[in-house]
Tab-separated table of C-alpha atoms and ligand atoms in Angstrom:
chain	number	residue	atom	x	y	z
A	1124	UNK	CA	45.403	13.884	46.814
A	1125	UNK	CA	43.009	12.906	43.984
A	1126	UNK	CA	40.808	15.661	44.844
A	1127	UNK	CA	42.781	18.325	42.523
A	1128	UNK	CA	42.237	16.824	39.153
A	1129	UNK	CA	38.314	15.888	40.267
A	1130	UNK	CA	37.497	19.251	41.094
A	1131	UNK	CA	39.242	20.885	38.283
A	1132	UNK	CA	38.325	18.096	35.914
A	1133	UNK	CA	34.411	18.536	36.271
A	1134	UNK	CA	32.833	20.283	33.259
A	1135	UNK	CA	29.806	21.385	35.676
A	1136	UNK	CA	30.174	22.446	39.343
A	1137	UNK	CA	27.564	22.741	41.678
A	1138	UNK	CA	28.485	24.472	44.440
A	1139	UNK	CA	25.905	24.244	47.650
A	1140	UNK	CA	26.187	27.888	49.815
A	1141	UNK	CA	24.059	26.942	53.492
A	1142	UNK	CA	22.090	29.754	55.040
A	1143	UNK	CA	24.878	30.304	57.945
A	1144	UNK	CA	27.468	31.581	55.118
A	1145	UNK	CA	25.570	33.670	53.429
A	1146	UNK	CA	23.688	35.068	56.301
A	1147	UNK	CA	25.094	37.084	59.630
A	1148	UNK	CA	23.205	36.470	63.155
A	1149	UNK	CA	21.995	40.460	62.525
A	1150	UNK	CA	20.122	38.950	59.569
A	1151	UNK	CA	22.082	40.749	57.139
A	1152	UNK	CA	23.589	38.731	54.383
A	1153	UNK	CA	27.272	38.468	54.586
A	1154	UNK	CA	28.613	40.666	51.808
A	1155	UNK	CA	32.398	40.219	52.359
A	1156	UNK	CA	32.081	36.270	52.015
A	1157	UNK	CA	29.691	36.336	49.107
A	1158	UNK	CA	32.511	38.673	47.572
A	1159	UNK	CA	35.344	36.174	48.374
A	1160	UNK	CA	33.303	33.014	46.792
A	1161	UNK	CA	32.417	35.247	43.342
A	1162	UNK	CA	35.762	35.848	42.960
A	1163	UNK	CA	36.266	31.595	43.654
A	1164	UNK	CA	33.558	30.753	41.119
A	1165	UNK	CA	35.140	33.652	38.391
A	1166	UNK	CA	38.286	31.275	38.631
A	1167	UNK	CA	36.441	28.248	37.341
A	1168	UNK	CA	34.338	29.850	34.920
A	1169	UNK	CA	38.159	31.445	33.572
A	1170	UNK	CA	38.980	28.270	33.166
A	1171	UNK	CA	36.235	27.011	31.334
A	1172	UNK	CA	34.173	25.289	33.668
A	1173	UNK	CA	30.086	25.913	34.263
A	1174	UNK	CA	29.190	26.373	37.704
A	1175	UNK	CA	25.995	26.587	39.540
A	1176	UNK	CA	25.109	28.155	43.018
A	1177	UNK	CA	22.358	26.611	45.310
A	1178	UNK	CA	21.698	29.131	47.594
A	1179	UNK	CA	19.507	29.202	50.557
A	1180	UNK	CA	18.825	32.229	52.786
A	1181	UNK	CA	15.653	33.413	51.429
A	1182	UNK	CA	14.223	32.212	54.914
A	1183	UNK	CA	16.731	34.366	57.179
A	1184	UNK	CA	17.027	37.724	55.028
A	1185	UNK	CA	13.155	37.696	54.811
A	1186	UNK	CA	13.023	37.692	58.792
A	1187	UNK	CA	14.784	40.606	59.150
A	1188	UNK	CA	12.705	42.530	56.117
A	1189	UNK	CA	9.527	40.883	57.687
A	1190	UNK	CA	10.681	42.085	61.336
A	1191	UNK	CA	10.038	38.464	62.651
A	1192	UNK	CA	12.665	38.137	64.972
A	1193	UNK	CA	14.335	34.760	65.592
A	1194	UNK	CA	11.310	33.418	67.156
A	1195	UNK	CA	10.186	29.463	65.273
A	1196	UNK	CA	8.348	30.064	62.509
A	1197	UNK	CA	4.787	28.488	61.160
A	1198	UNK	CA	4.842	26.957	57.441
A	1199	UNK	CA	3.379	30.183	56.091
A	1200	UNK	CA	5.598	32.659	58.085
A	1201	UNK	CA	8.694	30.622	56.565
A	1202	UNK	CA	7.029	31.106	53.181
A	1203	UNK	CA	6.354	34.609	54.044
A	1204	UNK	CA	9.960	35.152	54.604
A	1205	UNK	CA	11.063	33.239	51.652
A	1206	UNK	CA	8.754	35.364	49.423
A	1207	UNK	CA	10.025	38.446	50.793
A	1208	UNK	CA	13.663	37.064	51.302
A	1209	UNK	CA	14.207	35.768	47.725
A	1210	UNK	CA	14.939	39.027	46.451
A	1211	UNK	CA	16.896	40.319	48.661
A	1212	UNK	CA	19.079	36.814	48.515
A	1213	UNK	CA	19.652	37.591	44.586
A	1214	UNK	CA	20.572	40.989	44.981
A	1215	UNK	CA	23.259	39.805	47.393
A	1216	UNK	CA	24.493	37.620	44.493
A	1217	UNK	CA	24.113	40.289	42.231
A	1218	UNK	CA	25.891	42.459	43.686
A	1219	UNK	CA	28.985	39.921	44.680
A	1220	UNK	CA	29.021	38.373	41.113
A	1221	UNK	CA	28.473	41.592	38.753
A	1222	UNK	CA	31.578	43.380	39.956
A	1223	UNK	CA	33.670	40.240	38.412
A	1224	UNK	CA	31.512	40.305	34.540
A	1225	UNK	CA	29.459	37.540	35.966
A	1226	UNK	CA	25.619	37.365	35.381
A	1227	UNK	CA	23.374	35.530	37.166
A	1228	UNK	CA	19.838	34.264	36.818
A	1229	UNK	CA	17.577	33.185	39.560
A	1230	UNK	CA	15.917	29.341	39.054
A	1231	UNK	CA	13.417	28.629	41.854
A	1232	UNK	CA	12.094	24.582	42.008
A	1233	UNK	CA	10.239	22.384	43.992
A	1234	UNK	CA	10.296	18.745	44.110
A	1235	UNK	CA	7.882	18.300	40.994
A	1236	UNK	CA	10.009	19.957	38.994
A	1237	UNK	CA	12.675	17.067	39.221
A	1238	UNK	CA	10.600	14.485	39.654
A	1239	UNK	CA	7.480	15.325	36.913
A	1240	UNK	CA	9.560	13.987	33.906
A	1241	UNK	CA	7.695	16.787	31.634
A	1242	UNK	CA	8.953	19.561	33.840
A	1243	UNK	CA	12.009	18.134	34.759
A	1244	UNK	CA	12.791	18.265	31.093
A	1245	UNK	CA	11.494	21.595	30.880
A	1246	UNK	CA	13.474	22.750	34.117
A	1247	UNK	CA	16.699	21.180	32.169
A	1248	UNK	CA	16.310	23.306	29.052
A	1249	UNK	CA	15.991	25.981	31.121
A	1250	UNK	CA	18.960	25.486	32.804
A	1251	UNK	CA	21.245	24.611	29.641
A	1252	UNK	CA	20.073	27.325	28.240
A	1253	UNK	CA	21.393	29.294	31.081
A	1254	UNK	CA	24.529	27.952	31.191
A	1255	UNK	CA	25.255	28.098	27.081
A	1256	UNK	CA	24.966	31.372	27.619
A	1257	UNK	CA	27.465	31.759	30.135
A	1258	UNK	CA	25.392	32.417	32.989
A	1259	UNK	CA	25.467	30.930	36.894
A	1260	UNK	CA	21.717	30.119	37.755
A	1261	UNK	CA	21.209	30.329	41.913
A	1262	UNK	CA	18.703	28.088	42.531
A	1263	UNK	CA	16.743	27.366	45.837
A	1264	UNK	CA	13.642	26.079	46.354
A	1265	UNK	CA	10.538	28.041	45.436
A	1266	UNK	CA	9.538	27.874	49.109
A	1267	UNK	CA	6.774	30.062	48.489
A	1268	UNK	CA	4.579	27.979	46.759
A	1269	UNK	CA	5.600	24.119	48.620
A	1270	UNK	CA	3.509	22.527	51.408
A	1271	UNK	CA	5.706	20.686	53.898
A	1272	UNK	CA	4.474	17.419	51.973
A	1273	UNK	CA	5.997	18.328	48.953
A	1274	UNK	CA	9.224	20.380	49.836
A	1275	UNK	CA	12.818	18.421	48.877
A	1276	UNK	CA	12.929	20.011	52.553
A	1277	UNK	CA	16.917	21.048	52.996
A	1278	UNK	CA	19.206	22.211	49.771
A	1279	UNK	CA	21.317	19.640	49.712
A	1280	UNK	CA	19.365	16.872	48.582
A	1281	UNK	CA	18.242	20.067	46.479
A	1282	UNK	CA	21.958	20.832	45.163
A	1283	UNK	CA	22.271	16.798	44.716
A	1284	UNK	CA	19.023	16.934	42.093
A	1285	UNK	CA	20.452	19.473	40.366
A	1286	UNK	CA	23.827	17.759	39.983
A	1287	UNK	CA	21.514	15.326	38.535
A	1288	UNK	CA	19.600	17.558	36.103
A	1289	UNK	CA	22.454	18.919	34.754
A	1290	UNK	CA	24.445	15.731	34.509
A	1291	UNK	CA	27.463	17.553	37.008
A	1292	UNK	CA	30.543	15.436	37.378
A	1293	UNK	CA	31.229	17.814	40.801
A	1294	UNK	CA	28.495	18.914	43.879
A	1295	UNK	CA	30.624	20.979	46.441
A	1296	UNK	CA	28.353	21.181	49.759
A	1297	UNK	CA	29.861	23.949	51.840
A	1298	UNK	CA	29.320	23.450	55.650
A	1299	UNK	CA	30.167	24.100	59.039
A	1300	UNK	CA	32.755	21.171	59.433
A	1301	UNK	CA	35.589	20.025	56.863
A	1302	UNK	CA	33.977	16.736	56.118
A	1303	UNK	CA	33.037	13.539	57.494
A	1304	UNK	CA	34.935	12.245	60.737
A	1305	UNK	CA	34.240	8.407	62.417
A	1306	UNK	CA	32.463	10.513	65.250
A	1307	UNK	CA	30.931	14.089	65.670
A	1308	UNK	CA	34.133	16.366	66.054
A	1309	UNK	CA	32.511	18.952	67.741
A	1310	UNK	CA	31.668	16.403	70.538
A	1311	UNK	CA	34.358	13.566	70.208
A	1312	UNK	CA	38.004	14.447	70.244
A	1313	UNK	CA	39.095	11.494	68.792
A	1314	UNK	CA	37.110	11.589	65.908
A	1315	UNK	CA	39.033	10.822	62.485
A	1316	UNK	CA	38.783	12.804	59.057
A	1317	UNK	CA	37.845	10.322	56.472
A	1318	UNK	CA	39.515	11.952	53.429
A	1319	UNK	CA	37.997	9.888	50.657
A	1320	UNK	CA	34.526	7.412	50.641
A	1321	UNK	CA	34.955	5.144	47.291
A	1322	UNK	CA	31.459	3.745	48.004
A	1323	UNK	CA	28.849	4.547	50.754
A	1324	UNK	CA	28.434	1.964	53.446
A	1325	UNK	CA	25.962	1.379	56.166
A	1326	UNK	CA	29.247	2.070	58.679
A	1327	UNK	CA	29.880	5.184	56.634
A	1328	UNK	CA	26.309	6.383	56.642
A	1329	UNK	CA	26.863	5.404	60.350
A	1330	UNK	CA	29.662	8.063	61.015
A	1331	UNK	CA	27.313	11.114	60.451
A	1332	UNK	CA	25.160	10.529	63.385
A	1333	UNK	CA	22.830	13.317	64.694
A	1334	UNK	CA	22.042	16.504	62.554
A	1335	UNK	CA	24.580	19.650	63.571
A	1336	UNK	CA	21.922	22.241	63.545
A	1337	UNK	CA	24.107	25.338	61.230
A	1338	UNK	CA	24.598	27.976	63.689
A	1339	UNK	CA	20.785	27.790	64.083
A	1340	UNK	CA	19.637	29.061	60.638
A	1341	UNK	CA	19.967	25.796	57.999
A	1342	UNK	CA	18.754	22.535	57.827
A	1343	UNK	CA	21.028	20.211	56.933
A	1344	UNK	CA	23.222	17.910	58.838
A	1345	UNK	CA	25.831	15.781	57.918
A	1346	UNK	CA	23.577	12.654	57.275
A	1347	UNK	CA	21.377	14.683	55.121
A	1348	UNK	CA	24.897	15.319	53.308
A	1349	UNK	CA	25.162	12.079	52.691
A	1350	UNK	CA	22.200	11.378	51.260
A	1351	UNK	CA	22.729	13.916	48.730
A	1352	UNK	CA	26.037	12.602	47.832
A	1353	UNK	CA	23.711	9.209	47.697
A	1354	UNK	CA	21.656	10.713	45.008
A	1355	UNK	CA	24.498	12.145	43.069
A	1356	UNK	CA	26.889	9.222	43.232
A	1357	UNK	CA	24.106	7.310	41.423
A	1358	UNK	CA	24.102	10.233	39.101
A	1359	UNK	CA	27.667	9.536	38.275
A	1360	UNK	CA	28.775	13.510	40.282
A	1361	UNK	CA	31.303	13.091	42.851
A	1362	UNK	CA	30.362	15.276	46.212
A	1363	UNK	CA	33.079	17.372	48.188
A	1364	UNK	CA	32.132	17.998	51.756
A	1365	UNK	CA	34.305	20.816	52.584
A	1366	UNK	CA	34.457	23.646	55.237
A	1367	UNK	CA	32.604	27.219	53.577
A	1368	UNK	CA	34.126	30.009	56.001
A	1369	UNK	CA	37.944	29.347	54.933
A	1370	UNK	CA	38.570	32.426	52.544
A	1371	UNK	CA	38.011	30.548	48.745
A	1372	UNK	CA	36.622	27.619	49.802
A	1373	UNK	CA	36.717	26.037	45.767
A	1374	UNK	CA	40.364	27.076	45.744
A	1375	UNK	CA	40.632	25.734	49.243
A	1376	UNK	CA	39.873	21.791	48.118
A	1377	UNK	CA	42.057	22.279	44.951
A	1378	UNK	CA	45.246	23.258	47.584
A	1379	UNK	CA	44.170	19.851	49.485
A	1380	UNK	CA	42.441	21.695	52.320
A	1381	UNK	CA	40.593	19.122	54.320
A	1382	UNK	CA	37.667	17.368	52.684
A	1383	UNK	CA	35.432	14.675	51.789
A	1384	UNK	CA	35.280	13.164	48.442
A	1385	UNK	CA	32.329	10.884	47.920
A	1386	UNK	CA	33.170	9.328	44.330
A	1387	UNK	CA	30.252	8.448	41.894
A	1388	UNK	CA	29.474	5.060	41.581
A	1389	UNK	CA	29.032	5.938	37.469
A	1390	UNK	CA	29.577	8.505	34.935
A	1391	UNK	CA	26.564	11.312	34.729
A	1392	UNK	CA	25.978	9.986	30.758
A	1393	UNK	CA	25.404	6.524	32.140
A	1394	UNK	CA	23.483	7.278	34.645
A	1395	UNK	CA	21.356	9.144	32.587
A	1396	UNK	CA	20.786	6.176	29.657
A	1397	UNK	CA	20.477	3.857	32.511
A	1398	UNK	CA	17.237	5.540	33.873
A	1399	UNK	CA	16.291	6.113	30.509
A	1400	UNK	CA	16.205	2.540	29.511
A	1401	UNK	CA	15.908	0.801	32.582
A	1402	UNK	CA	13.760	2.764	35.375
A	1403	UNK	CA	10.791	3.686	33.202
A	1404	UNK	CA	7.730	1.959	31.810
A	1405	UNK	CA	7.472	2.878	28.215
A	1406	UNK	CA	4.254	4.759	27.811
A	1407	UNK	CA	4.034	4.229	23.955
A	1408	UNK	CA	5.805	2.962	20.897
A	1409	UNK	CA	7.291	4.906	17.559
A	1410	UNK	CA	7.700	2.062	14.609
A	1411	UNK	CA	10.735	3.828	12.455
A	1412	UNK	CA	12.208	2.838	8.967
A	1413	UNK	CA	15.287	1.377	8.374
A	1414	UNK	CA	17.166	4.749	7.558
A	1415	UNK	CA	15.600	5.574	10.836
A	1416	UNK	CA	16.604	2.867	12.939
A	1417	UNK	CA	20.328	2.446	11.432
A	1418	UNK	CA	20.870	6.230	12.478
A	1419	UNK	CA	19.558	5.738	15.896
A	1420	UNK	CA	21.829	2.591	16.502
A	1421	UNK	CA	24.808	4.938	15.243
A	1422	UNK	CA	23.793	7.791	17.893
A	1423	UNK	CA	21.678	10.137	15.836
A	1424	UNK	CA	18.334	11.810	17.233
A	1425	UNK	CA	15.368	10.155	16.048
A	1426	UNK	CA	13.966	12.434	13.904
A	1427	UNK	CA	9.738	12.774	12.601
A	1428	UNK	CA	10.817	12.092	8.920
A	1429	UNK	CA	11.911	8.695	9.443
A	1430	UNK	CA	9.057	7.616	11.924
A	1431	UNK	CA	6.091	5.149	10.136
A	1432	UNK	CA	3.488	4.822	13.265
A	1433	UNK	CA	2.882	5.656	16.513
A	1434	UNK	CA	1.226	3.749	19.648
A	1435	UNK	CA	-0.051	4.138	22.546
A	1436	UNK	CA	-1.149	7.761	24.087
A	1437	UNK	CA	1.911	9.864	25.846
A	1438	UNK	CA	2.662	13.216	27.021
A	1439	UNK	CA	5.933	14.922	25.973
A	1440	UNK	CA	8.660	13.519	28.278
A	1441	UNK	CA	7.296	10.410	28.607
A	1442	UNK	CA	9.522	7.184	28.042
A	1443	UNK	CA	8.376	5.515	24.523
A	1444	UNK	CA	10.164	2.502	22.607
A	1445	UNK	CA	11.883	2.486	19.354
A	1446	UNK	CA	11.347	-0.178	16.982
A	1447	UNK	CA	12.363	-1.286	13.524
A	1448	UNK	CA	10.239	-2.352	10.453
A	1449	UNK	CA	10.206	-5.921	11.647
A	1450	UNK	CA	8.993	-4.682	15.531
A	1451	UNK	CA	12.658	-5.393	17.119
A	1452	UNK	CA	13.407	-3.004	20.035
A	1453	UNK	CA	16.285	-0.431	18.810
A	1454	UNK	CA	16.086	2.086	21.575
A	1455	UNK	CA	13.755	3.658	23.983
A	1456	UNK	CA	13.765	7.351	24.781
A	1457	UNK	CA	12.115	10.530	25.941
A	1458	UNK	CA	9.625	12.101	23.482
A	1459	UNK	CA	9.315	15.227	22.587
A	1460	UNK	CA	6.309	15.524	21.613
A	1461	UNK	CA	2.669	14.159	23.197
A	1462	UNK	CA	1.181	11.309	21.253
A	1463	UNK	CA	-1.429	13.205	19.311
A	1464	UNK	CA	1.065	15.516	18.134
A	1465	UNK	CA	3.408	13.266	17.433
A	1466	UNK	CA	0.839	11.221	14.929
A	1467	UNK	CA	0.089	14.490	13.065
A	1468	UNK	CA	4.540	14.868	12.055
A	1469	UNK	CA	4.627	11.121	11.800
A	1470	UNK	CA	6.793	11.410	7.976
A	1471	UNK	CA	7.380	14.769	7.693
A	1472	UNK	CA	10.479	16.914	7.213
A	1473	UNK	CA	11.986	19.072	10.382
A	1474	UNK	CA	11.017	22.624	8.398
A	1475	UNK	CA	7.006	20.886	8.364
A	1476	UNK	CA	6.837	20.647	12.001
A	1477	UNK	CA	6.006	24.401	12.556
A	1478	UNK	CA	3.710	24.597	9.702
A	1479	UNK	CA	1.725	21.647	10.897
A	1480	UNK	CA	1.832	21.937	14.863
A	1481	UNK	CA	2.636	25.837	15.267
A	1482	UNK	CA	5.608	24.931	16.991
A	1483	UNK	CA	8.513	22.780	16.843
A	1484	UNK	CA	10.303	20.546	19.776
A	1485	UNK	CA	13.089	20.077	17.550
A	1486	UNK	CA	13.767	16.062	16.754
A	1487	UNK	CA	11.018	13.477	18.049
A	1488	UNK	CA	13.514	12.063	20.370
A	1489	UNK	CA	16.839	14.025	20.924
A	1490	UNK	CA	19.833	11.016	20.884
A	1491	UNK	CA	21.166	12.426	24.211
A	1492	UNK	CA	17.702	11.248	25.848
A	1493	UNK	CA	18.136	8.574	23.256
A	1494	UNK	CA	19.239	4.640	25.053
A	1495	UNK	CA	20.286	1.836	22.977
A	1496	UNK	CA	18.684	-1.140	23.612
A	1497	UNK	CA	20.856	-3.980	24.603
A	1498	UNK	CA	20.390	-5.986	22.294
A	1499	UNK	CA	20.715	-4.159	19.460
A	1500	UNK	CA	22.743	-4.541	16.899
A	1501	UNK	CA	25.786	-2.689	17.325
A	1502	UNK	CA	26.567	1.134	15.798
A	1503	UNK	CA	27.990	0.467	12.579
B	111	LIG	N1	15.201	27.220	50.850
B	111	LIG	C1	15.552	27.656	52.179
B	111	LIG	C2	15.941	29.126	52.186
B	111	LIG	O1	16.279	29.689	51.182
B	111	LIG	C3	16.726	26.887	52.754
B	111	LIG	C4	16.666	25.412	52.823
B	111	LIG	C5	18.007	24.856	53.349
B	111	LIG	O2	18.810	25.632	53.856
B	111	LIG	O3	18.273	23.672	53.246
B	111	LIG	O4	15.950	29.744	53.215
């Protein structure tokens, strides 16, 4: 099965962990699993590859520390237990991934932070930082501090976002069931495994009928499954929907256990340049010199020294155009720097930046957040 080389071919791995692995019906997380998956994720990161955890079970450990029983929960009990649960949900990764050399780091977001292009690039930095430096952020939503209005609401839309922020080519979503079958297999004995989706249909979306409530402590179902594997198809990340109690469940889809592959409909890079060029309303415009505008058509960051003028009023992350001395449209990409500022380093030299702003955002427009317009003259 394709699913070998997918899995092992992925530069970034996020891996989703559901509140009914991590956590036991006694409340206590479940150290003996948590130790089996560390040593799962040491294997990748041996072999070179970045992985990142989404955890949930802030909500269940901080029941138990909060003594509230199993009883339902209001909003601000559930944030009460995620506030006192968070902790102890890191230690338990601590204390599974230390052993191996591993270091974590904890990375709590909330919808904004994906969606508000200035944070999301901030959020991003964050994480690559993280991750150049060889650690495995566990993020989860900072449940604390959302109202229901505003929550991404279940982790693996969550997970799916962050497949998208980091630009993953894989998003494994660990559940209760090895995948998606025509029917509910719990209820339906002649439901079919479905191995492989190449694209995801109305029937398909069909097939995961009715949310299977996790042993009573997640969220997610399989149709919410889907809909993160929506989200990160379009991000160019393929999704494996695989079973999370089999002992090493990464090493499990690599030995062809049962799964679900959901392929991406592009590659993470386009994806990316797409949005970037086709999704947003510029805010603002940067006229450049030629020097400027050849070495953004060959790739380069756009850098202050080569930029003439600057239109329009925009906040750092926003979506500006690039044009050339005669006003054609070379590229449009994500600024680094508000408007104001950006007037102010308007000709200077990189080493100015500080000197004039007290800071520096490096290059006006990095070329990864750089897209080409299409009708611009090819790199050359
Ligand atoms: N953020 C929640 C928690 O840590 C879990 C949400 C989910 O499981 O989808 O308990």
């Amino acid at each position: 099965m394709a699913t070998l080389s997918e899995l092992s071919a992925a530069r970034r791995v996020v891996v989703k962990v559901g509140s009914a692995l991590l956590v036991g019906p006694d409340g206590a997380a479940h150290s003996a699993w948590l130790a089996d998956f560390a040593a799962d994720v040491a294997r990748l990161r041996g072999r070179g590859q970045q992985v990142l955890v989404v955890s949930s079970g802030a909500v269940a450990l901080g029941r138990r520390r909060l003594g509230l029983g199993r009883r339902a929960l209001s909003l601000p009990e559930k944030q009460a237990a995620a506030a006192a649960g968070q902790s102890a949900l890191m230690r338990a990764w601590e204390e599974a991934l230390g052993p191996l050399g591993l270091t974590c780091a904890q990375v709590l977001l909330t919808r904004d932070d994906t969606e508000v292009r200035r944070r999301w690039l901030n959020a991003r930095a964050t994480v690559e930082t993280l991750l150049g430096l060889g650690v495995i952020p566990v993020v989860n939503e900072n449940d604390t501090v959302v109202t229901e209005e505003i929550r991404v609401g279940d982790n693996d839309r969550l997970s799916a976002r962050v497949a998208q922020l980091v630009g993953a080519e894989a998003l494994v979503l660990l559940s209760d069931v090895d995948g998606l079958y025509t029917a509910d297999p719990r209820r339906d004995p002649a439901a079919v495994h479905i191995p492989r989706v190449a694209r995801l249909t109305p029937e398909i979306e069909a097939m995961a009928g009715g949310a299977n409530a996790q042993a009573g402590v997640g969220t997610g179902g399989m149709a919410t499954k889907l809909e993160a594997a929506r989200i990160a198809s379009q991000a160019g990340c393929a999704t494996f929907i695989t079973l999370g109690t089999r002992a090493g469940p990464l090493s499990a889809i690599e030995a062809d256990a049962l799964a679900t592959v959901i392929e991406p409909a592009t590659t993470p890079r386009a994806a990316y340049k797409a949005w970037i060029g086709g999704s947003l309303a510029p805010a603002g415009a940067l006229t450049v010199d030629a020097g400027a505008a050849a070495a953004v058509r060959k790739g380069k960051s756009l850098l202050a020294a080569g930029v003439r003028t600057v239109a329009g009023r925009f906040d750092k992350g926003d979506c500006v155009r690039v044009l050339d001395p005669e006003g054609a449209e070379v590229a449009r990409g994500l600024v680094r720097y508000e408007s104001g500022h950006a007037s102010r380093i308007c000709g200077l030299k990189s080493d100015a930046i500080e000197a004039e702003l007290g800071y520096t955002s490096g290059p006006l427009i990095h070329a990864d957040d750089l897209a080409l317009a299409a009708h611009a003259p090819a790199a050359g």
